[in-house]
Coordinates of C-alpha atoms and ligand atoms in Angstrom, one line a residue:
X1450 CA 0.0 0.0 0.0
X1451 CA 1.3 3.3 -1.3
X1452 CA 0.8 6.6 0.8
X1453 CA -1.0 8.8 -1.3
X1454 CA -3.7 11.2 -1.2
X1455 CA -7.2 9.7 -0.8
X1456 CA -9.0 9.9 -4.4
X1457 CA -12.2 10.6 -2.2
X1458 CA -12.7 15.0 -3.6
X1459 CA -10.9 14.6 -7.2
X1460 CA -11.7 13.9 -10.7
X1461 CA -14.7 12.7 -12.5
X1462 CA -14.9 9.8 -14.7
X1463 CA -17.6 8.7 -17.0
X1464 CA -18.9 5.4 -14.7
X1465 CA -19.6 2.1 -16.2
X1466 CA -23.1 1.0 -15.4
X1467 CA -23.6 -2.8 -15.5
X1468 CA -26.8 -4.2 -15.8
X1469 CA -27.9 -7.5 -14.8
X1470 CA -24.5 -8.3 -13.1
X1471 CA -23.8 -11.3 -11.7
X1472 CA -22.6 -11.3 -7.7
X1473 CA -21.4 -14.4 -7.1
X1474 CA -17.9 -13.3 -7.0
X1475 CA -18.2 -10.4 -4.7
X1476 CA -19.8 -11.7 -1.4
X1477 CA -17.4 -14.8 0.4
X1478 CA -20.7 -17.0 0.4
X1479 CA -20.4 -16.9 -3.2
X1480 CA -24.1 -17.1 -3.7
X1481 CA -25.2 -16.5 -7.7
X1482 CA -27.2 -13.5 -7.2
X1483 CA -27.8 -10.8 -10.0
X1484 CA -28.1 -7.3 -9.5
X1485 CA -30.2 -5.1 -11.6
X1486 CA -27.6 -2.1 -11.4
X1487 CA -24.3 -2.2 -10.5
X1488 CA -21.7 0.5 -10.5
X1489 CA -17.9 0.9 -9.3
X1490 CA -17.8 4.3 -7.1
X1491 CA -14.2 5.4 -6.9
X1492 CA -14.5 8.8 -5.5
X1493 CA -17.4 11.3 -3.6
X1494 CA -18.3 13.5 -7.6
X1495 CA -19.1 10.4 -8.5
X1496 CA -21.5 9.0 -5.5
X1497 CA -22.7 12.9 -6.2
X1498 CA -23.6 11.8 -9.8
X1499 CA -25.2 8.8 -9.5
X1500 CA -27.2 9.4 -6.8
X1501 CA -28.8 12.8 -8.0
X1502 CA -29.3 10.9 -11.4
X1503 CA -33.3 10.6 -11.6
X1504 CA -32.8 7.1 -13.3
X1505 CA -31.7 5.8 -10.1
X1506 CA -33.5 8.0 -7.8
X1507 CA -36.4 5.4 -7.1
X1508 CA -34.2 2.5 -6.9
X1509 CA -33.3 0.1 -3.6
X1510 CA -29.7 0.9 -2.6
X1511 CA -27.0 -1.6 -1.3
X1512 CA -23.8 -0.5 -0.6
X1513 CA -21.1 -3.1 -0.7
X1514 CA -17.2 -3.7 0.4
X1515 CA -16.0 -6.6 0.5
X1516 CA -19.7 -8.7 0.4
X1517 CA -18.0 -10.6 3.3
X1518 CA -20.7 -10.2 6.1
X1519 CA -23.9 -10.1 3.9
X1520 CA -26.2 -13.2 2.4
X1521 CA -28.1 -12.4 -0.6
X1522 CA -31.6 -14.7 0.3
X1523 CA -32.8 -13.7 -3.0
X1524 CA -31.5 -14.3 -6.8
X1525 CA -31.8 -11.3 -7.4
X1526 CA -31.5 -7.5 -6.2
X1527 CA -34.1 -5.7 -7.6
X1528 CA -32.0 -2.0 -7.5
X1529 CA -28.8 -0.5 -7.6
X1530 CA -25.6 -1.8 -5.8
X1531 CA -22.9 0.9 -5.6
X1532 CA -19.4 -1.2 -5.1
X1533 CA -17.2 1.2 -2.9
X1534 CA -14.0 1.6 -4.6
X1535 CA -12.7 4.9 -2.9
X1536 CA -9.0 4.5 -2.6
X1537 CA -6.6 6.6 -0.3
X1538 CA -4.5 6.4 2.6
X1539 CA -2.9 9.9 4.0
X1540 CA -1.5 11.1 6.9
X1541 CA -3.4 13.6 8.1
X1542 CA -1.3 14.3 12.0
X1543 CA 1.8 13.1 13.2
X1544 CA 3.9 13.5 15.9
X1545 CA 6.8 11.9 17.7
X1546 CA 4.4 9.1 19.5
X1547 CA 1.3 9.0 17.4
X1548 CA 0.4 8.9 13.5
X1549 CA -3.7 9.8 12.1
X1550 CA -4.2 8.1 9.0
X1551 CA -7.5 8.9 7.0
X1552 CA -8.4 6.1 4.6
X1553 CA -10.5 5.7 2.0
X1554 CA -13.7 3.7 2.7
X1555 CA -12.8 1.0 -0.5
X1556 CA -9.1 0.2 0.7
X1557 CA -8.8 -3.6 1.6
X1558 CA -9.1 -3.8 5.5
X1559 CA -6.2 -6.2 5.7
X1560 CA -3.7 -4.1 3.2
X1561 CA -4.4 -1.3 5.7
X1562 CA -3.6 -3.1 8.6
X1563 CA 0.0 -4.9 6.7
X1564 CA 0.6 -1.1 5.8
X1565 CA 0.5 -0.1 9.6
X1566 CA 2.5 -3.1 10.9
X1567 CA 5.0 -2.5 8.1
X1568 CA 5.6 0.9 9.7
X1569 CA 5.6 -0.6 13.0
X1570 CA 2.5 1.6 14.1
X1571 CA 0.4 -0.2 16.6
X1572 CA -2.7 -0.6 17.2
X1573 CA -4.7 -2.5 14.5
X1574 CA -2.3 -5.9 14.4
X1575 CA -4.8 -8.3 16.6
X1576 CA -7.3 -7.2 13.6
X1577 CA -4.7 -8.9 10.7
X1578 CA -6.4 -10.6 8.1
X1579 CA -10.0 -9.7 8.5
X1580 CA -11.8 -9.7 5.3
X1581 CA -13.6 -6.6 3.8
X1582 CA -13.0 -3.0 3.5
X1583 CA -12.3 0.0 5.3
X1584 CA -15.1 1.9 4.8
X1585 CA -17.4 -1.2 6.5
X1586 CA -15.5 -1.6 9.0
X1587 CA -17.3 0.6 11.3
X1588 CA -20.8 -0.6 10.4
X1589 CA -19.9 -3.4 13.3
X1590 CA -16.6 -2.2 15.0
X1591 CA -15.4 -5.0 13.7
X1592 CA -13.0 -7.0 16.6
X1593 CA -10.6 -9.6 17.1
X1594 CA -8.7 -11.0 19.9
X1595 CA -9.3 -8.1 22.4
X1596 CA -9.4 -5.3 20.1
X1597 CA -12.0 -3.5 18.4
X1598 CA -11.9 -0.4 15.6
X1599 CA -13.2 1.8 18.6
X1600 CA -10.1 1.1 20.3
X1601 CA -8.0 3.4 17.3
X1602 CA -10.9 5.2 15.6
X1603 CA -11.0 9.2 15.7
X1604 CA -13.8 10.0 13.0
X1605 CA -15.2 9.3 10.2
X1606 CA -16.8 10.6 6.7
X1607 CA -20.1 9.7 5.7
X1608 CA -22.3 10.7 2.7
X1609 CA -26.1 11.6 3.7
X1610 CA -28.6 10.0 1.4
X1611 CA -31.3 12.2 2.1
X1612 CA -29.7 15.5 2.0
X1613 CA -26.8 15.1 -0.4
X1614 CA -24.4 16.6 2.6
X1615 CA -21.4 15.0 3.8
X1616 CA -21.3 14.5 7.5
X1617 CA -18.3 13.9 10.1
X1618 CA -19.0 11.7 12.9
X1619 CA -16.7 11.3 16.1
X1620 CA -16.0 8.5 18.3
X1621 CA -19.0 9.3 20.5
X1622 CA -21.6 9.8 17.8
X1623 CA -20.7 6.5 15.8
X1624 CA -21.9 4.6 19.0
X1625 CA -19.9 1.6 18.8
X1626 CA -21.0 -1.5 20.6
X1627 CA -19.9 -4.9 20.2
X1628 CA -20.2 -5.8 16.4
X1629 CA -22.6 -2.5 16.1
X1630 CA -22.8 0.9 15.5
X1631 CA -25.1 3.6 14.8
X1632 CA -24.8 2.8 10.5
X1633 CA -25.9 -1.0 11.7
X1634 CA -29.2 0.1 13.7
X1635 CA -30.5 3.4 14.1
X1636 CA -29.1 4.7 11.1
X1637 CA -29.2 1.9 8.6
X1638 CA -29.5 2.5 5.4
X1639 CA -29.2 6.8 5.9
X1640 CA -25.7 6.9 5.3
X1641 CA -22.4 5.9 2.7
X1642 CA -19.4 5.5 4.8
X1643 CA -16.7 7.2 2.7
X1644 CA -13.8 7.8 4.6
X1645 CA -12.3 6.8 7.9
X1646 CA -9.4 8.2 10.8
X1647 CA -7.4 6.2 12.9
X1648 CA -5.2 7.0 15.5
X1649 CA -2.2 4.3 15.7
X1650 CA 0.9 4.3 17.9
X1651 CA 4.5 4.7 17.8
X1652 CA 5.4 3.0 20.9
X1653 CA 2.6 0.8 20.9
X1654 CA 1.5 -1.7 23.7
X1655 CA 0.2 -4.9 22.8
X1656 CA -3.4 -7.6 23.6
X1657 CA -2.0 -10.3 23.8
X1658 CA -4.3 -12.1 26.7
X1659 CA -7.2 -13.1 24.3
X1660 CA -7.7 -16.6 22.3
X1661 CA -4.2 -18.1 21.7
X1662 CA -1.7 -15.5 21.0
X1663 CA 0.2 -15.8 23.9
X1664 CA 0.8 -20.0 23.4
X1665 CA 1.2 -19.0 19.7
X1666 CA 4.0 -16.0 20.1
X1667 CA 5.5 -19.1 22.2
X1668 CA 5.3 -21.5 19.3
X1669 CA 7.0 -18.9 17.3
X1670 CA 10.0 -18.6 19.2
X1671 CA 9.0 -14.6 19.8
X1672 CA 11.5 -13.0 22.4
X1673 CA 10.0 -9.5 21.7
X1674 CA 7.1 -8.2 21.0
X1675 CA 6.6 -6.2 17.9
X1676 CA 3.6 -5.1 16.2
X1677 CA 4.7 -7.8 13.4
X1678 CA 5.3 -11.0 16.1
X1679 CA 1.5 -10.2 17.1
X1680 CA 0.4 -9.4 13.3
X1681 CA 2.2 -13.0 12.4
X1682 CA 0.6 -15.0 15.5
X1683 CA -2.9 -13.6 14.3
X1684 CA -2.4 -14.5 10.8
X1685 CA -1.7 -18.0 11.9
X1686 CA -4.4 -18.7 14.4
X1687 CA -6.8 -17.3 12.3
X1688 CA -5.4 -19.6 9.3
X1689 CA -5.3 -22.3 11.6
X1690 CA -8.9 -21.9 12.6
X1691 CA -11.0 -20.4 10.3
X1692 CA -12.5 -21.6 6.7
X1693 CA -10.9 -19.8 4.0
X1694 CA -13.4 -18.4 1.8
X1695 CA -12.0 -19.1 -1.6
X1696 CA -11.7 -22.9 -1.1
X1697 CA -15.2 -22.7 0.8
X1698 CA -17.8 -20.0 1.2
X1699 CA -18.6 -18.2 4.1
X1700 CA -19.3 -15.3 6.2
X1701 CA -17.5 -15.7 9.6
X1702 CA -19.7 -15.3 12.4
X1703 CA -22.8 -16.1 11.5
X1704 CA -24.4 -15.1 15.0
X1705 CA -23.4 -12.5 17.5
X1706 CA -22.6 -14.2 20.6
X1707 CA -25.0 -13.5 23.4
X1708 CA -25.4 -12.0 26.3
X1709 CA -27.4 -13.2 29.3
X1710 CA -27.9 -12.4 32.6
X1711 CA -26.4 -13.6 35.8
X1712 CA -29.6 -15.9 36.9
X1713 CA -29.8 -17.1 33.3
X1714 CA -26.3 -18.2 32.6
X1715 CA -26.4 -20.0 36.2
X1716 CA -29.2 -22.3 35.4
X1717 CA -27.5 -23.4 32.0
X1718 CA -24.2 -24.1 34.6
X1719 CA -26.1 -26.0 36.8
X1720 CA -27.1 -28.3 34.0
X1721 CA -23.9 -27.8 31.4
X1722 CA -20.9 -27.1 34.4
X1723 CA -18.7 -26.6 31.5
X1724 CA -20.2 -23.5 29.7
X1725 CA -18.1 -21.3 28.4
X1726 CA -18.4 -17.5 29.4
X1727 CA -16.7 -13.9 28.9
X1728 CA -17.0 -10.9 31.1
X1729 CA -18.7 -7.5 29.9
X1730 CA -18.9 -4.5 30.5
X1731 CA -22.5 -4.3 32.3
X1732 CA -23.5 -7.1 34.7
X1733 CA -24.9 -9.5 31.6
X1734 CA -22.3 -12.6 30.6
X1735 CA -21.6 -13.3 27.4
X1736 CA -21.6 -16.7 26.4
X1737 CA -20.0 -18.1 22.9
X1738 CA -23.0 -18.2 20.5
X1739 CA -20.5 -21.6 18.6
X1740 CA -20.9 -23.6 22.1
X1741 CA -24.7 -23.4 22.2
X1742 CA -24.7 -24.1 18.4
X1743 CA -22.5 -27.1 18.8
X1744 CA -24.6 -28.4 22.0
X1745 CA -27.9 -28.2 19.8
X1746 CA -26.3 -30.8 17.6
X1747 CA -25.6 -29.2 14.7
X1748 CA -21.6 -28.6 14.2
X1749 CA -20.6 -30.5 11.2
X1750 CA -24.2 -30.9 9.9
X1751 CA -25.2 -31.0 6.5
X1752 CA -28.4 -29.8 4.9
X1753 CA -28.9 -30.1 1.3
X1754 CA -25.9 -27.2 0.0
X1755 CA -25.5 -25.9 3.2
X1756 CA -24.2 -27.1 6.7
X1757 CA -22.6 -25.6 9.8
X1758 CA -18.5 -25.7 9.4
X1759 CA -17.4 -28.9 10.6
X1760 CA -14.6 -27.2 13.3
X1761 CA -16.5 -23.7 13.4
X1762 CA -19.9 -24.3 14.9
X1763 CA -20.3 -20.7 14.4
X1764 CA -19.6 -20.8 10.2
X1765 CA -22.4 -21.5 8.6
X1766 CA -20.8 -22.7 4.5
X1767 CA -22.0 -22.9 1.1
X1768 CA -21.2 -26.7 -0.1
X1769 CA -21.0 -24.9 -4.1
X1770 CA -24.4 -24.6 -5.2
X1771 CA -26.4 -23.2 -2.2
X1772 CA -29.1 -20.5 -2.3
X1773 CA -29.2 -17.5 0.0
X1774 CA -33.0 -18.8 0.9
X1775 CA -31.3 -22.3 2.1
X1776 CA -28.3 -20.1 3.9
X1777 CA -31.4 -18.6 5.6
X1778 CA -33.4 -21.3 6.5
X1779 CA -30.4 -23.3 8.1
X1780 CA -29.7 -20.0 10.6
X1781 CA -33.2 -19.8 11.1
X1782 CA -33.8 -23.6 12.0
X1783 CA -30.5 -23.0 14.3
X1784 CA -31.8 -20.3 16.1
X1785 CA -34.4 -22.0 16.9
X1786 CA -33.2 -25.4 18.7
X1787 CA -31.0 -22.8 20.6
X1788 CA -34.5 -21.1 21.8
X1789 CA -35.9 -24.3 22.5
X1790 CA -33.1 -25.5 24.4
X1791 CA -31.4 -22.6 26.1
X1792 CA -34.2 -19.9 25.7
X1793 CA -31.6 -17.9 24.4
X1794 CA -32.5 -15.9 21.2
X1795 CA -29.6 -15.7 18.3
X1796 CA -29.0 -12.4 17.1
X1797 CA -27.7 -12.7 13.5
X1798 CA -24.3 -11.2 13.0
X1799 CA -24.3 -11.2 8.7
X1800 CA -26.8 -9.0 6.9
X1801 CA -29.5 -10.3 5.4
X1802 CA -30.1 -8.2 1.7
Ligands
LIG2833 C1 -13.6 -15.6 7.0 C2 -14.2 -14.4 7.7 C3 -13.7 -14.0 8.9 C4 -14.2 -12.9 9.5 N1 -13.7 -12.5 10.8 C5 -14.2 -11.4 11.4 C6 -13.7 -11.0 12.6 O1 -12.8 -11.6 13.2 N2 -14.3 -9.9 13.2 C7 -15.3 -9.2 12.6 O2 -15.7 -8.2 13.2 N3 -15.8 -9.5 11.4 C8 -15.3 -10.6 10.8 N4 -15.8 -11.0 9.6 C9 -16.9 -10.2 9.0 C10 -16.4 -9.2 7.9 O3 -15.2 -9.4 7.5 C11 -16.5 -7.8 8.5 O4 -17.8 -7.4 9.0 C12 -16.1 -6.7 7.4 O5 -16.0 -5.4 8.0 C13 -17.1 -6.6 6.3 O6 -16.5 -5.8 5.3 P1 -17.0 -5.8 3.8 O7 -16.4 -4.7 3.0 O8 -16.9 -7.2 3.2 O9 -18.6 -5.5 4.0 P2 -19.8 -6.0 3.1 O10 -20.1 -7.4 3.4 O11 -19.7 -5.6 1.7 O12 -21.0 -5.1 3.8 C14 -21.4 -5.3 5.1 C15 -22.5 -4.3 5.5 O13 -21.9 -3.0 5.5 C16 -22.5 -2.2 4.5 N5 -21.5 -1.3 4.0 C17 -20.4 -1.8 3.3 N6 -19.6 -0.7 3.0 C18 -20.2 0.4 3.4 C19 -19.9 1.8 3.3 N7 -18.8 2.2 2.7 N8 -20.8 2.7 3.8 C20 -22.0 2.2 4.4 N9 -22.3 0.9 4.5 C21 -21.4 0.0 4.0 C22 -23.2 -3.1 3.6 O14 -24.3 -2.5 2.9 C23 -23.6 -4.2 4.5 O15 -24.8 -3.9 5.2 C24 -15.3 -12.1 8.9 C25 -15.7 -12.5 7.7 C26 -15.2 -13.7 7.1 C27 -15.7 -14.1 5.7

């Protein structure tokens, strides 16, 4: 990743508008879905254009990244999918402990993060090799291994459907939760997330008390920590662990993990002693959404295209030839045996278009 200036206020191009475009090869499930319109969106004149353009006016609107934590459940999307291309990393601050970097919504997530750790600026290594862009990133603060966006965001730049106007929003007002934010809930579907600020660190201090990073810096022979040992120990858990989507299509996380309260997760204990659990912030546990799965029965299962990831309880897959609508009706029929058996509703973490 060069440093450059972020594309995000310069020229305009004339825009290729597809029609009828297939999508199987930009969402990780690699579901064959068609969209009606689809356009490349490489800088803000050109978001401008198209969305003052009366042809489009009346049309649905998805905005997609990466297509690595959505599920078409229908053939085909009736509207007009603007693909975020907006390219760009600057600095915008630095001093002699801490660098500001504003990025442009469409840069690859994981080149970001190989750009930081190749300059040695902590801060985003336990969030290596997460699929997707930057620019939807914050929809759910996304998080790995102790460490969420919030942790080294400053602001943000986000294009206003309704009004046309570009808006700044800080820490505070972006509301970040785990794997949510303001763009995921209140404000769905009111804004296009064009550019993003983090704040990354010189002298960094490192997380490495979550999952197995600490066992796997071991393994690796690490003496001293550097934002690259922790980078490099991410990388390989996470290869390790999780389905690649190119050999085998997926989403991640299918389901948030939940959190229950204090009463609630002590009569699950007094029947399962061996539950899993994780501290929060407010007096509710959170408990690992892949353990209920995987006591329900269904890790490994297989149903028709579709199954549940036979190490990853939580991974739901697509066997080749699945359908969105089977994708669905496998989460939904999970979600409910957890009900039934734990009373414990499954929020869904991927996004349903
Ligand atoms: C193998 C695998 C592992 C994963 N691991 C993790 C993990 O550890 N932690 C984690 O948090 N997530 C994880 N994810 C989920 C996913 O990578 C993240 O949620 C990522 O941020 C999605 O980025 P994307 O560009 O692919 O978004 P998309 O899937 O394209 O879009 C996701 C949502 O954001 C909206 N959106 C996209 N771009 C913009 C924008 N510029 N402005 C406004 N809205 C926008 C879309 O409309 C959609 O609603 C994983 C996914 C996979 C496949």
């Amino acid at each position: 990743m060069n440093l450059q200036n972020t594309n995000l206020d310069k020229s305009v191009v004339v825009m290729k508008v597809e029609k009828d475009f297939s999508l199987k090869n930009n969402n990780t499930f690699g579901i064959e879905a068609t969209a009606k319109y689809f356009i490349e969106i490489i800088n803000l004149e050109e978001l401008i254009q198209i969305l003052s353009n009366p042809i489009y006016k009346n049309e649905k609107l998805l905005i997609l990244g990466g297509g690595s934590n959505l599920l078409f459940t229908t053939p085909f999307f009736d509207g007009l999918v603007l693909h975020i291309k907006m390219k760009g990393v600057e600095i915008s601050k630095e001093d002699s402990t801490h660098v500001i970097l504003k990025v442009g919504a469409g840069e690859i997530w994981h080149e970001l993060v190989m750009y930081a750790v190749s300059n040695n600026w902590g801060g985003m290594e336990n969030l290596s090799l997460i699929p997707g862009t930057v620019g939807a990133a914050p929809m759910q603060n996304i998080g790995a291994y102790g460490v969420e966006i919030k942790d080294i965001f400053v602001g943000l730049e986000a294009y206003e459907i309704a009004t046309g106007k570009v808006k700044h929003f800080s820490l505070e007002e972006c509301k970040f939760g785990y794997r949510s934010s303001i763009f995921k809930y209140n404000a769905k579907g009111q804004y296009i997330i064009t550019a993003v600020s983090f704040k990354l660190n010189k002298q960094p201090s490192f997380t490495t008390s979550y999952g197995a990073i600490a066992d796997t810096l071991k393994e690796m022979n690490v003496l001293e920590l550097s934002v690259k040992a922790v980078s490099d120990a991410v990388i390989r858990i996470r290869q390790s662990k999780l389905p690649d989507p190119k050999e085998i299509g997926n989403a991640g996380s299918f389901f948030k993990n939940p959190e229950i309260s204090l009463a609630q997760f002590n009569k699950i204990k007094s029947v399962y002693s061996e539950i899993p659990s994780y501290p929060t912030l407010s007096e509710m546990i959170k408990v690992p959404a892949g353990w209920l799965i995987e006591k329900c029965g269904w890790k490994g299962k297989i149903v028709g295209h579709t199954g549940v990831h036979k190490n990853q309880a939580l991974v739901l897959v697509n066997y080749g030839h699945a359908k969105g609508e089977e994708i669905k009706a496998l989460s939904i029929e999970i979600q409910k045996s957890v009900k039934e058996k734990f009373d414990i509703a499954l929020e869904t973490e991927v996004n349903f278009i």
